[in-house]
Coordinates of N, CA and C in Angstrom, one line a residue:
M1 N 108.5 95.5 117.5 CA 108.3 94.0 115.9 C 109.3 94.3 115.5
N2 N 110.0 93.6 114.4 CA 111.0 93.8 113.2 C 110.2 93.8 112.4
E3 N 111.2 94.4 111.3 CA 110.9 95.7 110.0 C 110.0 94.3 109.0
R4 N 110.1 92.8 109.3 CA 109.3 91.5 109.1 C 108.4 91.7 109.1
S5 N 107.9 91.4 110.2 CA 106.0 91.9 110.6 C 105.5 93.3 110.6
Y6 N 106.3 94.4 110.6 CA 105.8 95.8 110.1 C 105.4 95.3 108.5
A7 N 106.7 95.0 107.6 CA 106.0 94.6 105.8 C 104.8 93.7 106.1
L8 N 104.7 93.0 106.7 CA 103.6 92.0 106.3 C 101.7 92.5 107.0
G9 N 102.4 93.7 107.6 CA 101.4 94.5 108.1 C 100.8 94.5 109.5
V10 N 101.3 94.0 110.4 CA 101.5 93.9 111.8 C 101.7 95.0 112.4
P11 N 100.9 95.8 112.8 CA 101.3 96.9 113.4 C 102.4 96.7 114.9
D12 N 102.9 98.0 114.6 CA 103.9 98.1 115.9 C 103.5 99.5 116.9
D13 N 104.7 99.6 117.4 CA 104.7 100.8 118.3 C 104.1 101.7 118.2
R14 N 104.8 102.0 116.5 CA 105.7 103.7 116.1 C 103.5 104.3 116.1
H15 N 102.6 103.2 115.5 CA 100.9 103.2 115.2 C 100.1 102.8 116.4
S16 N 100.7 102.4 117.7 CA 99.7 101.6 118.8 C 98.7 101.3 118.2
G17 N 99.3 100.8 117.7 CA 98.1 99.1 116.9 C 97.2 99.5 115.7
R18 N 96.3 100.5 116.1 CA 95.8 101.1 115.2 C 95.6 100.5 113.8
S19 N 96.3 100.1 113.0 CA 96.1 100.0 111.3 C 95.6 98.1 112.0
G20 N 96.0 97.7 113.3 CA 95.5 95.9 113.2 C 94.3 96.2 113.4
R21 N 93.9 97.5 114.6 CA 92.6 97.2 115.2 C 91.5 97.5 113.8
H22 N 91.5 98.4 113.2 CA 91.7 98.6 112.1 C 91.0 96.9 111.1
L23 N 91.9 97.1 110.5 CA 91.8 95.5 110.2 C 90.9 94.1 110.6
R24 N 91.5 93.8 111.9 CA 90.8 93.1 112.7 C 89.0 93.2 113.0
A25 N 88.6 94.9 113.4 CA 87.7 95.6 113.1 C 86.7 95.4 111.8
E26 N 87.3 96.0 111.1 CA 86.8 95.0 109.6 C 86.8 93.7 109.0
S27 N 87.6 92.8 109.2 CA 87.0 91.3 109.9 C 85.7 90.8 110.2
V28 N 85.5 91.4 111.3 CA 84.9 90.9 112.1 C 83.2 90.6 111.9
G29 N 83.4 92.7 111.0 CA 82.4 92.9 110.4 C 81.7 92.4 109.4
R30 N 82.7 91.9 108.5 CA 82.5 91.2 106.9 C 81.8 89.9 107.1
V31 N 82.7 89.0 108.3 CA 82.4 87.6 108.4 C 80.4 87.8 109.1
H32 N 80.2 88.6 110.0 CA 79.6 89.4 110.7 C 78.4 89.8 109.9
A33 N 78.5 89.9 108.6 CA 77.5 90.2 107.7 C 76.4 88.8 106.9
A34 N 77.5 87.6 107.0 CA 76.9 86.5 106.9 C 75.4 86.1 107.9
L35 N 75.6 86.9 109.1 CA 75.1 86.2 110.0 C 73.8 86.9 110.7
A36 N 74.7 88.8 111.0 CA 73.2 89.3 111.8 C 73.7 90.6 111.2
V37 N 72.9 91.8 111.0 CA 72.9 93.1 110.6 C 73.6 94.3 111.8
G38 N 73.4 93.9 112.6 CA 74.1 94.3 113.8 C 75.1 94.4 114.2
H39 N 76.0 93.0 114.3 CA 77.1 93.2 113.9 C 78.2 93.6 113.4
R40 N 77.6 93.6 111.8 CA 78.3 94.2 110.6 C 78.2 95.6 110.9
R41 N 77.2 96.1 111.5 CA 77.4 97.7 111.4 C 78.3 97.8 112.9
L42 N 78.8 97.5 113.8 CA 79.5 97.7 115.2 C 80.8 96.9 114.2
G43 N 81.4 95.9 113.9 CA 82.5 96.0 112.8 C 82.6 96.7 111.7
Y44 N 82.0 97.6 110.9 CA 82.8 98.7 110.4 C 82.5 99.6 111.1
G45 N 81.8 99.8 111.4 CA 81.9 101.2 112.6 C 83.4 101.4 113.1
A46 N 83.7 100.5 113.7 CA 85.1 100.3 114.7 C 86.2 100.3 113.5
A47 N 86.1 99.6 112.7 CA 86.5 99.9 111.2 C 86.7 100.7 110.6
F48 N 86.5 101.6 110.5 CA 86.3 102.8 110.0 C 86.7 104.2 111.2
Y49 N 86.7 103.7 112.0 CA 86.9 104.6 113.4 C 89.1 104.3 113.3
F50 N 89.2 102.9 113.7 CA 90.6 103.5 113.6 C 91.5 103.0 112.4
L51 N 90.5 103.2 111.3 CA 91.3 103.8 109.8 C 91.6 104.8 110.0
S52 N 90.8 105.9 110.9 CA 90.5 107.6 110.3 C 91.9 107.6 111.8
L53 N 91.9 106.8 112.6 CA 94.1 107.0 114.0 C 94.3 106.7 112.9
T54 N 94.4 105.9 112.3 CA 96.1 105.4 111.3 C 96.4 106.1 110.2
L55 N 94.9 107.0 109.9 CA 94.9 107.9 108.9 C 96.3 109.4 109.3
R56 N 96.6 109.6 110.4 CA 97.0 110.5 111.1 C 98.8 110.2 110.8
T57 N 98.8 109.2 110.3 CA 100.6 108.7 109.8 C 100.6 108.4 108.8
I58 N 100.0 107.9 108.3 CA 99.9 106.9 107.4 C 99.4 107.5 105.9
P59 N 99.7 108.0 104.7 CA 98.8 108.6 103.7 C 98.0 107.4 103.2
V60 N 96.3 108.8 102.7 CA 95.1 107.8 102.7 C 95.5 106.1 101.3
G61 N 95.6 106.4 100.4 CA 96.6 105.4 99.3 C 96.7 104.6 99.9
V62 N 98.2 104.2 100.4 CA 98.7 103.6 101.5 C 97.6 102.8 102.4
A63 N 97.1 103.9 103.4 CA 96.0 102.8 104.2 C 94.9 101.8 103.5
Y64 N 94.7 102.9 102.9 CA 93.6 102.0 101.5 C 93.8 100.8 101.1
A65 N 95.1 100.5 100.4 CA 95.5 99.6 99.9 C 95.8 98.4 101.0
V66 N 96.7 98.8 101.9 CA 97.1 97.7 102.5 C 95.9 97.2 103.8
W67 N 94.8 98.3 103.8 CA 93.6 97.6 104.7 C 92.5 97.1 103.6
S68 N 92.4 96.9 102.4 CA 91.8 96.5 101.7 C 92.7 95.3 101.1
G69 N 93.5 95.1 101.3 CA 94.6 93.7 100.5 C 94.4 93.0 101.7
I70 N 94.8 93.6 102.7 CA 94.8 92.7 104.3 C 93.6 92.2 104.4
G71 N 92.4 92.7 104.2 CA 91.2 92.4 104.8 C 90.2 91.0 103.4
I72 N 91.0 91.6 102.2 CA 91.1 90.3 101.6 C 91.6 89.2 101.7
V73 N 92.7 88.8 102.5 CA 93.3 87.5 102.7 C 92.5 87.3 104.0
L74 N 92.4 88.1 105.0 CA 91.5 87.7 105.9 C 90.4 87.0 105.6
I75 N 89.2 87.3 104.6 CA 87.9 87.4 104.7 C 88.3 85.6 103.5
S76 N 89.3 85.3 102.8 CA 89.3 84.5 102.4 C 89.8 83.6 103.1
L77 N 90.6 83.4 104.0 CA 91.1 82.6 105.5 C 90.1 82.1 106.1
I78 N 89.3 83.1 106.4 CA 88.3 82.9 107.2 C 87.2 81.8 107.0
G79 N 86.7 82.6 105.5 CA 85.7 81.7 103.8 C 86.1 80.2 103.9
W80 N 87.7 80.2 104.2 CA 88.1 78.5 103.7 C 88.5 77.4 105.4
I81 N 88.3 78.9 106.0 CA 88.7 77.9 107.6 C 87.3 77.5 108.0
V82 N 86.6 78.7 108.3 CA 85.3 78.7 109.4 C 84.3 78.3 108.4
Y83 N 84.4 78.9 106.6 CA 82.6 78.1 105.9 C 83.2 76.8 105.1
R84 N 84.4 77.0 105.1 CA 84.6 75.6 104.3 C 84.5 75.6 102.7
Q85 N 84.7 77.0 102.7 CA 84.3 77.5 101.5 C 85.9 77.4 100.5
S86 N 85.9 76.9 99.0 CA 87.1 76.4 98.8 C 87.8 77.4 98.1
L87 N 89.1 77.3 97.5 CA 90.0 78.2 97.2 C 90.9 77.8 96.3
D88 N 90.6 77.9 94.7 CA 91.5 77.5 93.8 C 92.3 77.7 93.6
V89 N 93.2 77.0 92.7 CA 94.8 77.8 92.5 C 95.1 78.8 92.2
P90 N 94.1 79.3 90.9 CA 93.9 81.2 90.8 C 93.5 82.2 92.2
T91 N 92.8 81.7 92.9 CA 92.5 82.1 93.9 C 93.8 82.3 94.9
I92 N 94.5 81.2 94.8 CA 95.4 81.1 96.0 C 96.6 82.2 95.7
I93 N 96.8 81.7 94.0 CA 97.6 83.1 93.7 C 97.9 84.4 93.9
G94 N 96.5 84.4 93.9 CA 95.8 86.3 93.5 C 95.9 86.4 95.3
I95 N 95.2 85.8 95.9 CA 95.7 85.8 97.3 C 97.6 86.0 97.5
A96 N 98.3 85.1 97.2 CA 100.5 85.9 97.3 C 100.4 87.1 96.2
L97 N 99.6 87.3 95.5 CA 99.7 88.7 94.6 C 99.1 90.0 95.5
I98 N 98.5 89.4 96.0 CA 98.3 91.0 97.4 C 98.5 90.7 98.6
L99 N 99.5 89.7 99.2 CA 100.1 89.8 100.1 C 102.1 90.4 99.5
A100 N 102.2 89.5 98.3 CA 103.6 90.8 98.0 C 103.0 92.5 97.7
G101 N 102.3 92.2 96.9 CA 102.0 93.9 97.4 C 101.8 94.6 98.6
V102 N 101.5 94.0 99.6 CA 101.6 95.1 100.7 C 103.3 95.2 101.4
V103 N 103.4 94.0 101.0 CA 105.1 93.7 101.5 C 105.6 94.3 100.9
V104 N 106.2 94.9 99.0 CA 106.3 96.2 98.7 C 105.7 97.4 99.0
I105 N 105.0 97.8 99.1 CA 104.3 98.7 99.4 C 105.0 99.4 101.2
N106 N 105.4 98.4 102.6 CA 105.5 98.9 103.6 C 107.2 98.3 103.2
L107 N 107.7 97.3 102.8 CA 109.7 97.5 102.5 C 109.8 98.4 101.9
L108 N 109.1 99.1 100.4 CA 109.8 99.6 99.8 C 109.5 101.7 99.4
S109 N 108.1 101.3 99.7 CA 107.4 102.4 99.3 C 108.2 104.1 100.2
K110 N 108.3 105.0 99.6 CA 108.8 105.8 101.0 C 107.4 107.0 101.6
S111 N 106.8 106.3 101.2 CA 105.4 106.9 101.4 C 105.1 106.4 103.4
V112 N 105.5 105.7 103.8 CA 105.4 104.9 104.5 C 106.0 105.1 105.7
P113 N 105.6 105.3 107.1 CA 106.9 106.2 107.9 C 107.4 105.1 108.4
R114 N 108.5 105.1 109.1 CA 110.0 104.1 109.1 C 109.8 104.2 110.8

């Protein structure tokens, strides 16, 4: 993958896709929280498992910042698309700032392996 996709939090071969899997698993857990408790446990369990694998190569602070940021963005988008929840201008600005923070961490931080 190119540097731009990595900066946006998209995993590449160096991390075997673990970052992306834990983000997707957490998002599934959050979405299913509104539907059923059992699915939420499964989603969060998978999310923490894949996060633990990611922590072998990425510092915990950076991993959690990216995990939280991308999780917030994904859940906001899922809520907007699936549940037709509204996103006002301050929310959209906040989401843009979160994405900008993830990009800055991944592009400029010396803590993130390249």
